[in-house]
Tab-separated table of C-alpha atoms in Angstrom:
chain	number	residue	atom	x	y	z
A	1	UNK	CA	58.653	109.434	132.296
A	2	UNK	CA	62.587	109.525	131.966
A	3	UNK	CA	64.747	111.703	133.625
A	4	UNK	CA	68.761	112.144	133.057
A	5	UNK	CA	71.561	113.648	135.114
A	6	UNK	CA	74.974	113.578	134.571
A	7	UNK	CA	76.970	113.011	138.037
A	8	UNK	CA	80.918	114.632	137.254
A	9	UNK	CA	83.735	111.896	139.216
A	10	UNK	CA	84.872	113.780	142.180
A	11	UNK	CA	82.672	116.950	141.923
A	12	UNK	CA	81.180	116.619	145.504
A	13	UNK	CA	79.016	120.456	145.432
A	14	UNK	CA	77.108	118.770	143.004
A	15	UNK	CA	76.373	115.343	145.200
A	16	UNK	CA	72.517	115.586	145.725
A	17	UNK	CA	71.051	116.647	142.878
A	18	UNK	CA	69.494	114.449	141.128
A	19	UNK	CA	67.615	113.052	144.506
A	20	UNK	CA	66.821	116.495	144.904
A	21	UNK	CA	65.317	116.792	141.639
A	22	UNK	CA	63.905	113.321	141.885
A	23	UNK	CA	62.531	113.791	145.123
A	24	UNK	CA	60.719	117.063	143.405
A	25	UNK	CA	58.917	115.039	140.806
A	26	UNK	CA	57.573	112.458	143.176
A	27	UNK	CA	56.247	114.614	145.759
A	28	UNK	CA	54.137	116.459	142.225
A	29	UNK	CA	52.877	112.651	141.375
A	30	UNK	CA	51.955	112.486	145.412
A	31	UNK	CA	53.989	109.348	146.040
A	32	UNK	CA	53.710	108.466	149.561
A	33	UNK	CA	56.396	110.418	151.481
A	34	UNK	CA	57.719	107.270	153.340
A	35	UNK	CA	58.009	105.812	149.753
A	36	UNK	CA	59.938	108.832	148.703
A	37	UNK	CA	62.290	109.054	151.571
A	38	UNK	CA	63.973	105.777	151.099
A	39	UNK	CA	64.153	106.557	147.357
A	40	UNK	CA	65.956	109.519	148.055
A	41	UNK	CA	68.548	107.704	150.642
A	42	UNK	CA	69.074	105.201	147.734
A	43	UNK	CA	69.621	107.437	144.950
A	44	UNK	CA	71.770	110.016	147.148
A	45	UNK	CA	74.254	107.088	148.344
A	46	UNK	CA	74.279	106.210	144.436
A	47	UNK	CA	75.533	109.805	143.424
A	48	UNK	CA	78.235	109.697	146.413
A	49	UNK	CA	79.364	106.663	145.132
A	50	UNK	CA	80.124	107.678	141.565
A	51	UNK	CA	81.737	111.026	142.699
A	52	UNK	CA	83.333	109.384	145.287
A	53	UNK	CA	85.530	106.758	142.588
A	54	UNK	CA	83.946	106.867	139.150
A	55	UNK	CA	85.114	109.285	136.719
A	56	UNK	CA	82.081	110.394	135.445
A	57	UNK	CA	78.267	108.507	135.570
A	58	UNK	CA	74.985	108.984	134.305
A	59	UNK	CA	71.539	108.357	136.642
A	60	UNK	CA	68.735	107.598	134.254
A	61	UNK	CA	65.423	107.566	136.346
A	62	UNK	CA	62.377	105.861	134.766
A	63	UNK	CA	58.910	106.122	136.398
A	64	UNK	CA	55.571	104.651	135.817
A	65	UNK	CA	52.076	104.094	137.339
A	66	UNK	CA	53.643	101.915	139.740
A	67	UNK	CA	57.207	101.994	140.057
A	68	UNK	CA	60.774	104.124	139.989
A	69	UNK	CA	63.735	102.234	138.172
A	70	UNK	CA	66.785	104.320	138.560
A	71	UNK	CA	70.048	102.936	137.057
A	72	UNK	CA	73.077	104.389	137.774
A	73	UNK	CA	76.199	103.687	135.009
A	74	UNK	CA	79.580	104.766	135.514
A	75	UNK	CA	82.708	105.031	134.243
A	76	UNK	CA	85.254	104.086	136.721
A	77	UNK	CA	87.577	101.434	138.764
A	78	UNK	CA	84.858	98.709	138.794
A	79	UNK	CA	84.015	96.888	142.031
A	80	UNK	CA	86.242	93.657	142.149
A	81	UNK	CA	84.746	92.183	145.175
A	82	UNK	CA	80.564	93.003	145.490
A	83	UNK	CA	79.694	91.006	147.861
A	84	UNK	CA	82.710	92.439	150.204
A	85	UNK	CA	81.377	96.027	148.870
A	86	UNK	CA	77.957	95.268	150.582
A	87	UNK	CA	79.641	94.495	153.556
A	88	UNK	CA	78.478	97.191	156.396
A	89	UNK	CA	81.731	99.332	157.126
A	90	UNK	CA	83.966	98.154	154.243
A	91	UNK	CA	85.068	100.968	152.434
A	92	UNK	CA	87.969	101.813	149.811
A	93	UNK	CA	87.557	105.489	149.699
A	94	UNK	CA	90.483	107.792	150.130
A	95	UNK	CA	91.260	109.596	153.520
A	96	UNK	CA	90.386	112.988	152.068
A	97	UNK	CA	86.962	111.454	151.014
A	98	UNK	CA	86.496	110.141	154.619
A	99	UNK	CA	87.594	113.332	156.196
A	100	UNK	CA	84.275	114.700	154.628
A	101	UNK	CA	82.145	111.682	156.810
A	102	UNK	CA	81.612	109.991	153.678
A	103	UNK	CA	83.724	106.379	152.938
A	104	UNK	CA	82.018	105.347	156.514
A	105	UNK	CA	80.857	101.592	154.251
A	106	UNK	CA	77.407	102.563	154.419
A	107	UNK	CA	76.724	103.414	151.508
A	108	UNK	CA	75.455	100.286	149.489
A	109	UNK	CA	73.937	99.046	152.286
A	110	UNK	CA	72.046	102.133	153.252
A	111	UNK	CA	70.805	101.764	149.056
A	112	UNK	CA	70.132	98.052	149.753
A	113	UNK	CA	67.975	98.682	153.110
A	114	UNK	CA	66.306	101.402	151.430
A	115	UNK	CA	65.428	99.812	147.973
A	116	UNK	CA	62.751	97.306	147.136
A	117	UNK	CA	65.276	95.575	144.379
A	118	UNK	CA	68.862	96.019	143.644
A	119	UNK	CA	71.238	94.849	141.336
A	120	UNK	CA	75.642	95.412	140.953
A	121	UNK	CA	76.603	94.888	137.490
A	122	UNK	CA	80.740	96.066	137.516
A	123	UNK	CA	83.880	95.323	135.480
A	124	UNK	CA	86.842	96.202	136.687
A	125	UNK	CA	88.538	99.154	135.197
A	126	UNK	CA	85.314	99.648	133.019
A	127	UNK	CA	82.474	101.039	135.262
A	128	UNK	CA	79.812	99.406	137.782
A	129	UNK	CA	76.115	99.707	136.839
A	130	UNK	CA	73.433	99.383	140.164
A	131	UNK	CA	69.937	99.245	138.849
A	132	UNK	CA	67.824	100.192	142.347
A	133	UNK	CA	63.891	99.822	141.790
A	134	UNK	CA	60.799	101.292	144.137
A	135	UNK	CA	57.066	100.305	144.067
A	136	UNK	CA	55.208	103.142	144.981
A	137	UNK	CA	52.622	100.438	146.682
A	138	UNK	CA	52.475	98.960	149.876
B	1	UNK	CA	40.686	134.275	177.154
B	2	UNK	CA	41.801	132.889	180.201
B	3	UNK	CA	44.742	135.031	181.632
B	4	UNK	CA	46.955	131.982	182.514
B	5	UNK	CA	46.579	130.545	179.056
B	6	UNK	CA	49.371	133.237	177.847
B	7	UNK	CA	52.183	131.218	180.051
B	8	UNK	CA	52.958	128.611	177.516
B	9	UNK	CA	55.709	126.211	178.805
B	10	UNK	CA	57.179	124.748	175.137
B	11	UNK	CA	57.099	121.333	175.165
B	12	UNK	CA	58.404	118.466	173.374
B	13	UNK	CA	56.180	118.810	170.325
B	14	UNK	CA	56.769	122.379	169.723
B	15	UNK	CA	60.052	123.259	170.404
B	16	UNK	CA	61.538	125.352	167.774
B	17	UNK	CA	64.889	126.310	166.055
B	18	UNK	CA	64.436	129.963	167.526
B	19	UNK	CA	64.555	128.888	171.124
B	20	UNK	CA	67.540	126.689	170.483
B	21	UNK	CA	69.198	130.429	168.553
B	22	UNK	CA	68.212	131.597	171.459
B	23	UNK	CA	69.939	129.764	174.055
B	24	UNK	CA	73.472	130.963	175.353
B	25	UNK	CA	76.304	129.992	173.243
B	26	UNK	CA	75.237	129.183	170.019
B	27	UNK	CA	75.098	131.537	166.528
B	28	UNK	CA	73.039	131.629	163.605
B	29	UNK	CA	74.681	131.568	160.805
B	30	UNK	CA	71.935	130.934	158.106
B	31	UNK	CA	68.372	130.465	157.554
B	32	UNK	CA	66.790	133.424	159.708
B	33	UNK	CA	63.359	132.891	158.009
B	34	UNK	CA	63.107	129.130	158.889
B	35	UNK	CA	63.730	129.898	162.690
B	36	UNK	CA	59.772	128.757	163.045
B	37	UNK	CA	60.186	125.074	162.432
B	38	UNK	CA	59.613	122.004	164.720
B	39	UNK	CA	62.656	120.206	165.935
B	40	UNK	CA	60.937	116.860	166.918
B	41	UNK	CA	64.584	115.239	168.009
B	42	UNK	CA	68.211	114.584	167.386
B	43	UNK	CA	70.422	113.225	165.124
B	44	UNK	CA	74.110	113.451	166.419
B	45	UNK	CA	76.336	112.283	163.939
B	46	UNK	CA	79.632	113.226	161.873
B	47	UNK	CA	79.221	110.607	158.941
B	48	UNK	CA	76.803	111.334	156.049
B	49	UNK	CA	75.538	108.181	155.353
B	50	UNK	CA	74.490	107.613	159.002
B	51	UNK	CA	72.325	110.986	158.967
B	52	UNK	CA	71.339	109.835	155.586
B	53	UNK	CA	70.313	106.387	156.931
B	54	UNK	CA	69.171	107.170	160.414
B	55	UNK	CA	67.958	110.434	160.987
B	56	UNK	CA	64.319	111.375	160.587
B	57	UNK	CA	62.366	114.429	159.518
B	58	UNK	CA	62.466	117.639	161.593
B	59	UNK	CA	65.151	116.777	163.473
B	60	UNK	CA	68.023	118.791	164.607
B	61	UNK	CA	71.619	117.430	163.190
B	62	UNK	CA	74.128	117.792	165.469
B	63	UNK	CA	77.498	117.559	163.681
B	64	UNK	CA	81.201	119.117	163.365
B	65	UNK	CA	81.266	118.636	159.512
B	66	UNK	CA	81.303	122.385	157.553
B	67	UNK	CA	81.072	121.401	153.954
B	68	UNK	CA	78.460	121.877	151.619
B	69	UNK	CA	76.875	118.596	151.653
B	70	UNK	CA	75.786	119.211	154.943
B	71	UNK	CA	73.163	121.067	153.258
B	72	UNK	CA	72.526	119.344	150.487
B	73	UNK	CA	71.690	116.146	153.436
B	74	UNK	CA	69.621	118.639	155.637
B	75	UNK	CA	67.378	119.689	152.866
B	76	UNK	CA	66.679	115.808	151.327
B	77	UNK	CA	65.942	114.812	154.964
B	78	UNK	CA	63.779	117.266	155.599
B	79	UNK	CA	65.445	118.150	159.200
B	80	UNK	CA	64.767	121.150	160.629
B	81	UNK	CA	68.462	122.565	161.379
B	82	UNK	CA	72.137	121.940	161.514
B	83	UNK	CA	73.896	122.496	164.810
B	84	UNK	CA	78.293	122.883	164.242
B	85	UNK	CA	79.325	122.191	167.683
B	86	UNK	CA	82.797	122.980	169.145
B	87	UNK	CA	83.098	126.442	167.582
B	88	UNK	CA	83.917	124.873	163.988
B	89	UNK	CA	83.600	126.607	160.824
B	90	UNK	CA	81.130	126.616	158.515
B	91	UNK	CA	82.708	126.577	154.945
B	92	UNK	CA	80.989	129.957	152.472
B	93	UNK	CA	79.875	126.865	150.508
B	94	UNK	CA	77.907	125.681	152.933
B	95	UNK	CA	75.919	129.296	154.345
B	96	UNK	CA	75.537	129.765	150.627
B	97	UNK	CA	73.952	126.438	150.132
B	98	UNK	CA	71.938	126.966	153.187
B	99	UNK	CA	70.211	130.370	152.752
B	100	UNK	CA	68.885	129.132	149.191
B	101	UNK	CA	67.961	125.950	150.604
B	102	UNK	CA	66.392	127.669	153.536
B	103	UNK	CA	68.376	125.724	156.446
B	104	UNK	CA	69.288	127.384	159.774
B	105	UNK	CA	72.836	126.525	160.796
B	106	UNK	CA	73.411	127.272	164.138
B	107	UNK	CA	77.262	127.516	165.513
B	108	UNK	CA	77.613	126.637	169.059
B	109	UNK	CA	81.042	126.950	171.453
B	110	UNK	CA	79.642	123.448	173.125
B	111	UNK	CA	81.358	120.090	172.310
B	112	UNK	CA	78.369	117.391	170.293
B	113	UNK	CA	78.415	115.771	173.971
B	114	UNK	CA	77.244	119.015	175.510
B	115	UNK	CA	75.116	120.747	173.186
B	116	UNK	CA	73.138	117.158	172.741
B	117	UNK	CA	72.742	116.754	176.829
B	118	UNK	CA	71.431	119.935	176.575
B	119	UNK	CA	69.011	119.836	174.303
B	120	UNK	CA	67.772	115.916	175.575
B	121	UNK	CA	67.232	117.353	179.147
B	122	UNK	CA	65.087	120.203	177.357
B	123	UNK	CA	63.189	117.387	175.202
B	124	UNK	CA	62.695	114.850	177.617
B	125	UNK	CA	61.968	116.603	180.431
């Protein structure tokens, strides 16, 4: 099964729904809920992030007997520094993003802890990719 | 039926989000019909990704942010309402977002500090 949604640069009212709708079609193929709850931290941070600096992003969602792969490609800034990005705490979003509680440098982190494999693929001034993946067993 | 049974003090495991609507000083602002749910803690907390991280199903989220993601964190977590302390405002956005998503949001006069000694006492005692 794939699943597409478009995530719009800076449209935060629509932050959320594509774990939303994720988190629908996982609780219909009875995933176990602890499974699903960390899939749905990772994939929320992932939409933050791409409204938070990209431009505009796409979240393609594959699942199978055994696993969720969700890749998330944007168009945006690019991350120069990843492994500073995965710091806890470091953040380079804008005060009127932080004002909102988001931009706290949780976010990849909180999609690291909560992911069973991830992967940063960015170019600066081109777009970052993060490829998250979930095994639905133990 | 044993007349004594009727005198049911509400403990930890079934506290609900009508006795906290019903306590002095706080509002409901959305989400009448979900009033019946199981707060099983506390989450007190003003950035997202911490609540996102941290906080666990069925609790209550103690917070001063107003915006519509409030909601849209409340429903994928599963907690069981939103407290705004200090007499902030929830934003249109966010009752909108709240009624559809079924969410109570509960205004309350009482600084995060107060309303979440308040509520700990009631849980923990």
């Amino acid at each position: 099964m794939e699943l597409k949604y478009k995530i719009q640069g800076g449209n935060f009212n629509r932050a959320g729904y594509a774990s939303s709708e994720v988190k629908k079609v996982l609780k219909q193929l009875n995933v176990d809920p602890k499974i699903i709850k960390r899939i749905v931290v990772a994939l929320y941070e992932g939409e933050v992030n791409i409204v938070a600096h990209a431009f505009n992003g796409l979240a393609t969602v594959t699942i199978d007997a055994e696993k969720i792969k969700i890749v998330l490609k944007d168009s945006g800034p690019g991350i120069p520094d990843v492994e500073k990005a995965m710091e806890l705490g470091f953040t380079t979003a804008s005060p009127a993003v932080r004002e909102m509680g988001f931009g706290a440098g949780m976010g990849l982190p909180n999609m690291k802890k909560n992911s069973d494999f991830m992967e940063i693929l960015s170019t600066v001034n081109v777009g970052t990719e993060v490829v998250l993946m979930n095994y639905f067993s133990k | 039926m044993n007349p004594s049974t009727k005198i049911v003090q509400r403990k930890e495991q079934n506290m609900k989000v009508i006795d906290i609507v019903n306590w002095e000083n706080t509002t409901l602002l959305a989400g009448k019909d979900a009033c019946e749910k199981t707060i099983s803690g506390a989450y007190s907390s003003d950035l997202l990704s911490d609540v996102m991280g941290n906080a666990d199903e069925n609790m209550l989220w103690i917070t001063i942010q107003t915006h519509k993601n409030v909601a849209a964190i409340a429903s994928l977590k599963e907690l069981s309402c939103v407290v705004i302390a200090n007499n902030n405002i929830a934003s249109a956005e966010l009752i909108e977002a709240a009624e559809s998503e079924g969410i109570p949001i509960i205004s309350t006069s009482m600084s995060a500090f107060e309303f979440g000694g308040r509520l700990y006492q009631v849980l923990h005692s």
